[in-house]
Amino acid sequence: NAGVTQTPKFQVLKTGQSMTLQCAQDMNHNSMYWYRQDPGMGLRLIYYSASEGTTDKGEVPNGYNVSRLNKREFSLRLESAAPSQTSVYFCASSEFPRETFFGQGTRLTVV
Amino acid sequence: ILNVEQSPQSLHVQEGDSTNFTCSFPSSNFYALHWYRWETAKTPEALFVMTLNGDEKKKGRISATLNTKEGYSYLYIKGSQPEDSATYLCALSNSNSGYALNFGKGTSLLVTP
């Protein structure tokens, strides 16, 4: 079972560059999420999509955009990367009230 | 944003010790509480999803209880083993954000032989 798959696993960007993090789930979940994890801050919600065709801001949306391409896929885009966006990014999906499943994470460094 | 507090921040026990952690959360508008186990460089692994006041769940040597009226949950590990070393995360489902999880900062457990 693939579960939640996100790519890439690692990325180094220069300040001002753009990139898209890809995420796909094969569990037919309606809800998908993007989190970032920083030392001492825990996991914080960037954006979420409660169902296909909808997206909403989470706790820390500034500097990011998302696209819910279809029920399976939810991408996160950094238009102009900044060093403050150096973090580990996790995609997740769920069908409330069951458990939330996470991807393996993307370690992003912006220099 | 729902304020989820976990204590202690870190814990160091000897193999064979039993231990417990606390998760505190606002008791109003409760939907579900989740416990996760997270090892460095791995994906968070779900332990329990708890929805009812008084719920008790068990998975091997790990168990959890839930009190939604007073806003707390306990996670217990009986007879800790070195492989239990990980960060244990508590999270609350937030109905204002598509039931996304609001996480606490976690309890980091180290079990030494």
Short mmCIF file of C-alpha atoms in Angstrom, two decimals:
data_model
loop_
_atom_site.label_atom_id
_atom_site.label_comp_id
_atom_site.label_asym_id
_atom_site.label_seq_id
_atom_site.Cartn_x
_atom_site.Cartn_y
_atom_site.Cartn_z
CA ASN A 1 0.00 0.00 0.00
CA ALA A 2 1.48 3.34 -1.09
CA GLY A 3 -0.59 5.53 1.25
CA VAL A 4 0.63 9.14 0.94
CA THR A 5 3.48 9.77 -1.47
CA GLN A 6 5.27 13.11 -1.64
CA THR A 7 8.18 14.26 -3.78
CA PRO A 8 10.92 15.26 -3.67
CA LYS A 9 12.48 13.95 -0.44
CA PHE A 10 15.22 16.58 -0.38
CA GLN A 11 15.64 19.94 -2.09
CA VAL A 12 18.03 22.87 -1.90
CA LEU A 13 16.85 26.19 -3.34
CA LYS A 14 18.42 29.59 -3.69
CA THR A 15 16.52 32.56 -2.30
CA GLY A 16 13.95 33.71 -4.85
CA GLN A 17 13.66 30.40 -6.69
CA SER A 18 10.33 28.65 -7.01
CA MET A 19 9.36 25.02 -6.62
CA THR A 20 6.34 22.75 -6.25
CA LEU A 21 6.05 19.92 -3.77
CA GLN A 22 3.88 17.10 -5.06
CA CYS A 23 1.62 14.90 -2.98
CA ALA A 24 -0.69 12.04 -3.88
CA GLN A 25 -2.81 9.64 -1.80
CA ASP A 26 -4.42 6.38 -2.87
CA MET A 27 -6.85 5.95 0.04
CA ASN A 28 -9.76 7.89 -1.50
CA HIS A 29 -9.63 10.45 1.31
CA ASN A 30 -11.54 13.69 0.97
CA SER A 31 -9.24 15.81 3.14
CA MET A 32 -5.62 16.62 2.45
CA TYR A 33 -3.17 18.86 4.31
CA TRP A 34 0.27 20.43 4.16
CA TYR A 35 2.25 20.89 7.37
CA ARG A 36 5.68 22.22 8.14
CA GLN A 37 7.83 21.06 11.01
CA ASP A 38 10.41 23.32 12.63
CA PRO A 39 12.53 22.66 15.72
CA GLY A 40 10.69 23.63 18.88
CA MET A 41 7.53 24.53 16.95
CA GLY A 42 5.90 21.18 16.33
CA LEU A 43 3.86 20.52 13.19
CA ARG A 44 1.98 23.58 11.91
CA LEU A 45 -0.74 23.61 9.27
CA ILE A 46 0.05 25.58 6.10
CA TYR A 47 -3.00 24.86 3.92
CA TYR A 48 -5.74 22.30 3.81
CA SER A 49 -8.29 20.97 1.37
CA ALA A 50 -11.45 19.59 2.98
CA SER A 51 -12.66 18.17 -0.33
CA GLU A 52 -11.84 18.14 -4.02
CA GLY A 53 -12.16 21.66 -5.41
CA THR A 54 -11.69 23.51 -2.11
CA THR A 55 -8.58 24.89 -0.41
CA ASP A 56 -8.18 27.06 2.67
CA LYS A 57 -5.41 28.71 4.66
CA GLY A 58 -4.09 27.16 7.81
CA GLU A 59 -1.94 28.64 10.56
CA VAL A 60 1.10 29.66 8.47
CA PRO A 61 0.05 30.21 4.80
CA ASN A 62 2.20 33.23 3.88
CA GLY A 63 4.58 32.56 1.00
CA TYR A 64 2.76 29.43 -0.19
CA ASN A 65 0.05 28.47 -2.65
CA VAL A 66 -1.71 25.16 -3.12
CA SER A 67 -3.66 23.31 -5.77
CA ARG A 68 -6.06 20.44 -5.24
CA LEU A 69 -5.64 18.97 -8.71
CA ASN A 70 -8.12 16.12 -8.16
CA LYS A 71 -9.17 13.93 -5.26
CA ARG A 72 -5.78 12.20 -5.17
CA GLU A 73 -3.35 15.09 -5.57
CA PHE A 74 -2.57 18.20 -3.52
CA SER A 75 0.48 20.28 -4.40
CA LEU A 76 2.28 23.04 -2.49
CA ARG A 77 4.07 25.82 -4.33
CA LEU A 78 6.70 28.24 -3.13
CA GLU A 79 6.71 31.14 -5.59
CA SER A 80 9.79 32.93 -4.27
CA ALA A 81 11.62 30.90 -1.66
CA ALA A 82 13.00 32.60 1.45
CA PRO A 83 15.41 31.25 4.09
CA SER A 84 12.52 31.32 6.60
CA GLN A 85 10.91 28.56 4.53
CA THR A 86 13.73 26.15 5.34
CA SER A 87 11.82 23.34 7.03
CA VAL A 88 10.58 19.79 6.74
CA TYR A 89 7.26 19.62 4.90
CA PHE A 90 4.68 16.89 5.37
CA CYS A 91 1.66 16.12 3.26
CA ALA A 92 -1.19 14.24 4.94
CA SER A 93 -4.65 12.93 4.20
CA SER A 94 -7.57 11.73 6.25
CA GLU A 95 -11.22 10.79 6.38
CA PHE A 96 -12.57 12.19 9.67
CA PRO A 97 -12.72 10.88 12.36
CA ARG A 98 -10.24 8.21 11.37
CA GLU A 99 -6.49 8.58 11.61
CA THR A 100 -4.49 10.99 9.50
CA PHE A 101 -1.81 9.45 7.29
CA PHE A 102 1.44 11.27 6.55
CA GLY A 103 3.89 11.23 3.69
CA GLN A 104 7.59 10.71 4.30
CA GLY A 105 8.43 14.39 4.34
CA THR A 106 10.43 16.80 2.19
CA ARG A 107 13.51 18.38 3.72
CA LEU A 108 13.85 21.82 2.10
CA THR A 109 16.79 24.13 2.56
CA VAL A 110 16.72 27.68 1.18
CA VAL A 111 20.13 29.35 0.97
CA ILE B 1 -5.87 27.38 16.31
CA LEU B 2 -6.47 25.04 19.24
CA ASN B 3 -3.92 25.19 22.04
CA VAL B 4 -2.59 21.69 22.72
CA GLU B 5 -0.05 21.37 25.54
CA GLN B 6 2.11 18.34 26.20
CA SER B 7 4.23 17.54 29.23
CA PRO B 8 6.90 16.78 29.97
CA GLN B 9 8.88 18.12 27.03
CA SER B 10 11.38 15.26 27.36
CA LEU B 11 11.83 12.18 29.44
CA HIS B 12 14.71 9.77 30.01
CA VAL B 13 13.90 6.40 31.58
CA GLN B 14 15.62 3.08 32.08
CA GLU B 15 14.57 -0.06 30.24
CA GLY B 16 11.74 -1.73 32.12
CA ASP B 17 10.40 1.48 33.67
CA SER B 18 6.79 2.43 33.10
CA THR B 19 6.08 6.01 32.14
CA ASN B 20 3.28 8.37 31.20
CA PHE B 21 2.79 11.66 29.37
CA THR B 22 0.06 14.26 29.51
CA CYS B 23 -1.80 16.10 26.78
CA SER B 24 -4.02 19.07 27.73
CA PHE B 25 -6.48 20.76 25.40
CA PRO B 26 -9.52 23.06 25.41
CA SER B 27 -12.56 21.02 26.41
CA SER B 28 -15.06 23.00 24.31
CA ASN B 29 -15.88 21.90 20.72
CA PHE B 30 -14.06 18.61 21.11
CA TYR B 31 -14.17 16.25 18.12
CA ALA B 32 -11.26 13.83 18.34
CA LEU B 33 -7.84 13.43 19.92
CA HIS B 34 -4.97 11.65 18.21
CA TRP B 35 -1.73 10.19 19.56
CA TYR B 36 1.21 9.66 17.23
CA ARG B 37 4.63 8.11 17.61
CA TRP B 38 7.35 9.80 15.60
CA GLU B 39 10.85 8.55 15.12
CA THR B 40 13.49 10.85 13.66
CA ALA B 41 13.56 10.80 9.84
CA LYS B 42 10.41 8.66 9.69
CA THR B 43 6.72 9.27 9.08
CA PRO B 44 4.52 9.89 12.13
CA GLU B 45 2.77 6.65 13.05
CA ALA B 46 -0.77 6.79 14.41
CA LEU B 47 -1.25 5.12 17.80
CA PHE B 48 -4.80 6.03 18.79
CA VAL B 49 -7.77 8.11 17.70
CA MET B 50 -10.08 8.83 20.61
CA THR B 51 -13.49 10.46 20.38
CA LEU B 52 -15.53 9.62 23.49
CA ASN B 53 -15.13 10.89 27.05
CA GLY B 54 -13.81 8.06 29.20
CA ASP B 55 -12.29 6.24 26.20
CA GLU B 56 -9.44 3.90 27.01
CA LYS B 57 -7.41 2.34 24.21
CA LYS B 58 -4.56 -0.14 24.25
CA LYS B 59 -1.98 -1.32 21.74
CA GLY B 60 0.51 -3.78 23.20
CA ARG B 61 2.34 -2.07 26.05
CA ILE B 62 0.96 1.37 25.18
CA SER B 63 -2.40 2.64 26.38
CA ALA B 64 -4.23 5.95 26.49
CA THR B 65 -7.14 7.51 28.34
CA LEU B 66 -9.30 10.49 27.49
CA ASN B 67 -11.21 13.00 29.63
CA THR B 68 -12.98 15.50 27.37
CA LYS B 69 -14.83 17.26 30.21
CA GLU B 70 -11.61 18.41 31.87
CA GLY B 71 -9.53 18.49 28.68
CA TYR B 72 -6.74 15.98 29.12
CA SER B 73 -5.43 12.66 27.84
CA TYR B 74 -2.73 10.40 29.27
CA LEU B 75 -0.47 8.07 27.31
CA TYR B 76 1.07 5.20 29.27
CA ILE B 77 3.96 2.94 28.30
CA LYS B 78 4.39 -0.15 30.44
CA GLY B 79 7.85 -1.71 30.72
CA SER B 80 9.63 0.73 28.37
CA GLN B 81 12.04 -0.71 25.81
CA PRO B 82 14.83 1.08 23.89
CA GLU B 83 12.73 0.77 20.71
CA ASP B 84 10.07 2.94 22.38
CA SER B 85 12.48 5.90 22.09
CA ALA B 86 10.69 8.46 19.93
CA THR B 87 8.71 11.67 20.11
CA TYR B 88 5.08 11.18 21.10
CA LEU B 89 2.69 13.72 19.63
CA CYS B 90 -0.80 14.61 20.74
CA ALA B 91 -3.15 16.37 18.31
CA LEU B 92 -6.71 17.66 18.30
CA SER B 93 -9.03 17.65 15.30
CA ASN B 94 -10.06 21.21 14.49
CA SER B 95 -13.51 21.55 12.92
CA ASN B 96 -12.61 25.09 11.77
CA SER B 97 -9.96 23.75 9.40
CA GLY B 98 -11.41 20.66 7.77
CA TYR B 99 -10.63 18.59 10.86
CA ALA B 100 -6.92 19.21 10.35
CA LEU B 101 -4.83 18.27 13.35
CA ASN B 102 -3.57 20.90 15.80
CA PHE B 103 -0.44 19.38 17.30
CA GLY B 104 1.26 19.80 20.62
CA LYS B 105 5.04 20.13 20.60
CA GLY B 106 5.51 16.53 21.66
CA THR B 107 7.21 14.58 24.42
CA SER B 108 10.63 13.20 23.51
CA LEU B 109 11.23 9.84 25.18
CA LEU B 110 14.64 8.22 25.51
CA VAL B 111 14.83 4.69 26.92
CA THR B 112 18.30 3.46 27.79
CA PRO B 113 19.27 -0.17 28.43
#
